[in-house]
Amino acid sequence: MEKPYRKNVGMVVFNARGEVLVGERTNFRGSWQFPQGGIDDGEEADSAAARELYEEVGVSNAKIVYEYPDWIRYDFPDTLPLNKHLRKFKGQTQKWFLLFWNGSAEDCQLDIHEREFEQVRFIPLRDCLSTVVSFKRDVYGRLVEAFEPIIRSYLDSERR
């Protein structure tokens, strides 16, 4: 029997400069990614996004600007050391959200739940393609293409 995909949410948080929040993974030093996390049974994706964003970076007042219309899948590489919980999955299928939050990286609290990030910072959106682990790069490429014009449009409308 083939393994299932774990349902997951991902959050791309951008600020008034159009930069996005990324965290350096505690288990992949040197790799920076967007906050993401599992969807609990019976939980709606947008609720999971709000919960995970708070648990991972302590942000509770971000505004959802856009929800990517499709689920995006990626497979775990065979070489990835997975914890016991994740070994039963082939990979993850993710619902992605774009959120506006004009706080600073220093405002983030990284140890509210289980600490997943060593540190966080804001970077230009396209830079995430070179900071993320290779097996997530295709997912991030789709997000950059979809979210870049929405971020630009949102910030333009806020300036008017």
mmCIF file of C-alpha atoms in Angstrom:
data_model
loop_
_atom_site.group_PDB
_atom_site.id
_atom_site.type_symbol
_atom_site.label_atom_id
_atom_site.label_comp_id
_atom_site.label_asym_id
_atom_site.label_seq_id
_atom_site.Cartn_x
_atom_site.Cartn_y
_atom_site.Cartn_z
ATOM 1 C CA MET A 1 0.000 0.000 0.000
ATOM 2 C CA GLU A 2 1.334 3.433 -0.935
ATOM 3 C CA LYS A 3 1.887 5.912 1.853
ATOM 4 C CA PRO A 4 -0.484 8.907 2.058
ATOM 5 C CA TYR A 5 0.440 12.593 1.986
ATOM 6 C CA ARG A 6 0.233 14.573 5.220
ATOM 7 C CA LYS A 7 -2.134 17.552 5.058
ATOM 8 C CA ASN A 8 -0.244 20.715 5.841
ATOM 9 C CA VAL A 9 -0.514 24.504 5.653
ATOM 10 C CA GLY A 10 2.181 26.975 4.680
ATOM 11 C CA MET A 11 2.268 30.683 5.423
ATOM 12 C CA VAL A 12 4.081 33.335 3.388
ATOM 13 C CA VAL A 13 4.121 36.433 5.591
ATOM 14 C CA PHE A 14 5.114 39.729 3.963
ATOM 15 C CA ASN A 15 5.709 43.209 5.354
ATOM 16 C CA ALA A 16 5.266 46.783 4.060
ATOM 17 C CA ARG A 17 8.630 46.546 2.258
ATOM 18 C CA GLY A 18 7.398 43.481 0.358
ATOM 19 C CA GLU A 19 9.878 41.206 2.121
ATOM 20 C CA VAL A 20 8.872 37.762 3.409
ATOM 21 C CA LEU A 21 9.460 36.067 6.755
ATOM 22 C CA VAL A 22 11.650 32.964 6.698
ATOM 23 C CA GLY A 23 13.062 30.858 9.501
ATOM 24 C CA GLU A 24 16.292 28.909 9.734
ATOM 25 C CA ARG A 25 15.317 25.331 10.580
ATOM 26 C CA THR A 26 16.818 23.902 13.758
ATOM 27 C CA ASN A 27 17.346 20.564 11.958
ATOM 28 C CA PHE A 28 18.610 22.030 8.640
ATOM 29 C CA ARG A 29 21.088 24.729 9.628
ATOM 30 C CA GLY A 30 21.645 27.144 6.745
ATOM 31 C CA SER A 31 18.228 26.385 5.200
ATOM 32 C CA TRP A 32 15.528 29.013 5.521
ATOM 33 C CA GLN A 33 11.865 28.335 4.876
ATOM 34 C CA PHE A 34 8.382 29.708 5.369
ATOM 35 C CA PRO A 35 6.437 28.664 8.479
ATOM 36 C CA GLN A 36 4.364 25.542 7.849
ATOM 37 C CA GLY A 37 2.655 22.836 9.862
ATOM 38 C CA GLY A 38 0.143 20.037 9.971
ATOM 39 C CA ILE A 39 -3.624 20.340 9.816
ATOM 40 C CA ASP A 40 -5.303 18.604 12.763
ATOM 41 C CA ASP A 41 -8.278 16.268 12.185
ATOM 42 C CA GLY A 42 -11.438 18.328 11.708
ATOM 43 C CA GLU A 43 -9.497 21.600 11.472
ATOM 44 C CA GLU A 44 -10.045 24.037 8.606
ATOM 45 C CA ALA A 45 -6.943 25.043 6.662
ATOM 46 C CA ASP A 46 -7.221 28.760 7.515
ATOM 47 C CA SER A 47 -7.568 27.944 11.225
ATOM 48 C CA ALA A 48 -4.541 25.650 11.007
ATOM 49 C CA ALA A 49 -2.581 28.458 9.311
ATOM 50 C CA ALA A 50 -3.418 30.891 12.126
ATOM 51 C CA ARG A 51 -2.546 28.289 14.799
ATOM 52 C CA GLU A 52 0.713 27.206 13.178
ATOM 53 C CA LEU A 53 1.836 30.791 12.560
ATOM 54 C CA TYR A 54 1.342 31.529 16.245
ATOM 55 C CA GLU A 55 3.002 28.286 17.417
ATOM 56 C CA GLU A 56 6.055 28.642 15.164
ATOM 57 C CA VAL A 57 6.766 32.389 15.235
ATOM 58 C CA GLY A 58 4.376 33.897 17.809
ATOM 59 C CA VAL A 59 2.453 35.980 15.274
ATOM 60 C CA SER A 60 -1.283 36.192 15.992
ATOM 61 C CA ASN A 61 -2.320 39.373 14.156
ATOM 62 C CA ALA A 62 -1.380 38.699 10.522
ATOM 63 C CA LYS A 63 -4.060 39.330 7.884
ATOM 64 C CA ILE A 64 -4.783 36.656 5.256
ATOM 65 C CA VAL A 65 -4.548 38.400 1.889
ATOM 66 C CA TYR A 66 -4.798 35.381 -0.426
ATOM 67 C CA GLU A 67 -5.237 31.609 -0.366
ATOM 68 C CA TYR A 68 -3.465 29.652 -3.108
ATOM 69 C CA PRO A 69 -6.302 27.839 -4.925
ATOM 70 C CA ASP A 70 -4.663 24.398 -5.225
ATOM 71 C CA TRP A 71 -3.025 21.931 -2.889
ATOM 72 C CA ILE A 72 0.690 21.581 -3.680
ATOM 73 C CA ARG A 73 2.465 18.271 -3.014
ATOM 74 C CA TYR A 74 6.048 17.381 -2.447
ATOM 75 C CA ASP A 75 7.682 14.064 -1.611
ATOM 76 C CA PHE A 76 10.090 13.502 1.243
ATOM 77 C CA PRO A 77 13.499 12.469 -0.127
ATOM 78 C CA ASP A 78 14.574 8.934 0.852
ATOM 79 C CA THR A 79 17.634 10.417 2.561
ATOM 80 C CA LEU A 80 15.598 12.732 4.821
ATOM 81 C CA PRO A 81 15.826 11.741 8.502
ATOM 82 C CA LEU A 82 12.149 11.807 9.504
ATOM 83 C CA ASN A 83 10.717 11.652 12.996
ATOM 84 C CA LYS A 84 8.489 8.673 13.817
ATOM 85 C CA HIS A 85 5.293 10.642 13.145
ATOM 86 C CA LEU A 86 6.322 11.647 9.592
ATOM 87 C CA ARG A 87 7.698 8.241 8.493
ATOM 88 C CA LYS A 88 4.187 7.020 7.682
ATOM 89 C CA PHE A 89 3.809 9.670 4.948
ATOM 90 C CA LYS A 90 5.137 9.834 1.381
ATOM 91 C CA GLY A 91 5.339 13.633 1.649
ATOM 92 C CA GLN A 92 3.082 16.581 2.281
ATOM 93 C CA THR A 93 0.163 18.145 0.462
ATOM 94 C CA GLN A 94 -0.027 21.800 1.343
ATOM 95 C CA LYS A 95 -2.543 24.630 1.286
ATOM 96 C CA TRP A 96 -0.652 27.940 1.137
ATOM 97 C CA PHE A 97 -1.690 31.318 2.494
ATOM 98 C CA LEU A 98 -0.281 34.778 1.833
ATOM 99 C CA LEU A 99 -0.482 37.048 4.890
ATOM 100 C CA PHE A 100 0.376 40.665 5.616
ATOM 101 C CA TRP A 101 2.092 41.466 8.913
ATOM 102 C CA ASN A 102 4.140 44.569 9.461
ATOM 103 C CA GLY A 103 5.990 43.480 12.579
ATOM 104 C CA SER A 104 9.717 42.891 12.783
ATOM 105 C CA ALA A 105 11.653 39.643 13.017
ATOM 106 C CA GLU A 106 12.655 40.685 16.551
ATOM 107 C CA ASP A 107 8.955 40.641 17.532
ATOM 108 C CA CYS A 108 8.695 36.920 16.753
ATOM 109 C CA GLN A 109 8.618 34.378 19.583
ATOM 110 C CA LEU A 110 10.150 31.099 18.463
ATOM 111 C CA ASP A 111 9.594 28.901 21.508
ATOM 112 C CA ILE A 112 5.845 29.119 22.129
ATOM 113 C CA HIS A 113 5.397 25.487 21.048
ATOM 114 C CA GLU A 114 8.136 23.096 19.906
ATOM 115 C CA ARG A 115 10.954 25.273 18.597
ATOM 116 C CA GLU A 116 11.425 24.716 14.855
ATOM 117 C CA PHE A 117 13.466 27.794 13.905
ATOM 118 C CA GLU A 118 16.845 28.948 15.229
ATOM 119 C CA GLN A 119 16.082 32.451 14.030
ATOM 120 C CA VAL A 120 13.835 34.331 11.616
ATOM 121 C CA ARG A 121 14.395 37.244 9.252
ATOM 122 C CA PHE A 122 12.702 39.119 6.414
ATOM 123 C CA ILE A 123 14.196 38.678 2.924
ATOM 124 C CA PRO A 124 13.181 39.595 -0.645
ATOM 125 C CA LEU A 125 10.638 37.045 -1.931
ATOM 126 C CA ARG A 126 12.798 35.677 -4.759
ATOM 127 C CA ASP A 127 15.679 35.007 -2.349
ATOM 128 C CA CYS A 128 13.668 32.160 -0.808
ATOM 129 C CA LEU A 129 14.423 30.063 -3.913
ATOM 130 C CA SER A 130 18.088 29.891 -2.956
ATOM 131 C CA THR A 131 17.597 29.542 0.824
ATOM 132 C CA VAL A 132 15.126 26.626 0.968
ATOM 133 C CA VAL A 133 16.080 22.929 0.952
ATOM 134 C CA SER A 134 16.253 21.571 -2.593
ATOM 135 C CA PHE A 135 13.252 19.225 -2.297
ATOM 136 C CA LYS A 136 10.930 22.198 -1.616
ATOM 137 C CA ARG A 137 12.324 24.469 -4.362
ATOM 138 C CA ASP A 138 9.642 23.610 -6.958
ATOM 139 C CA VAL A 139 6.882 24.419 -4.441
ATOM 140 C CA TYR A 140 8.547 27.734 -3.618
ATOM 141 C CA GLY A 141 8.909 28.552 -7.315
ATOM 142 C CA ARG A 142 5.145 28.223 -7.751
ATOM 143 C CA LEU A 143 4.536 30.398 -4.697
ATOM 144 C CA VAL A 144 6.889 33.146 -5.904
ATOM 145 C CA GLU A 145 5.175 33.289 -9.303
ATOM 146 C CA ALA A 146 1.683 33.379 -7.762
ATOM 147 C CA PHE A 147 2.346 35.651 -4.778
ATOM 148 C CA GLU A 148 4.739 38.246 -6.215
ATOM 149 C CA PRO A 149 2.085 40.188 -8.187
ATOM 150 C CA ILE A 150 -0.404 39.928 -5.301
ATOM 151 C CA ILE A 151 2.125 41.378 -2.831
ATOM 152 C CA ARG A 152 2.913 44.218 -5.257
ATOM 153 C CA SER A 153 -0.781 44.962 -5.836
ATOM 154 C CA TYR A 154 -1.598 44.854 -2.109
ATOM 155 C CA LEU A 155 1.227 47.238 -1.213
ATOM 156 C CA ASP A 156 0.308 49.592 -4.085
ATOM 157 C CA SER A 157 -3.309 49.748 -2.877
ATOM 158 C CA GLU A 158 -2.165 50.421 0.708
ATOM 159 C CA ARG A 159 -0.034 53.372 -0.478
ATOM 160 C CA ARG A 160 -2.982 55.040 -2.215
#
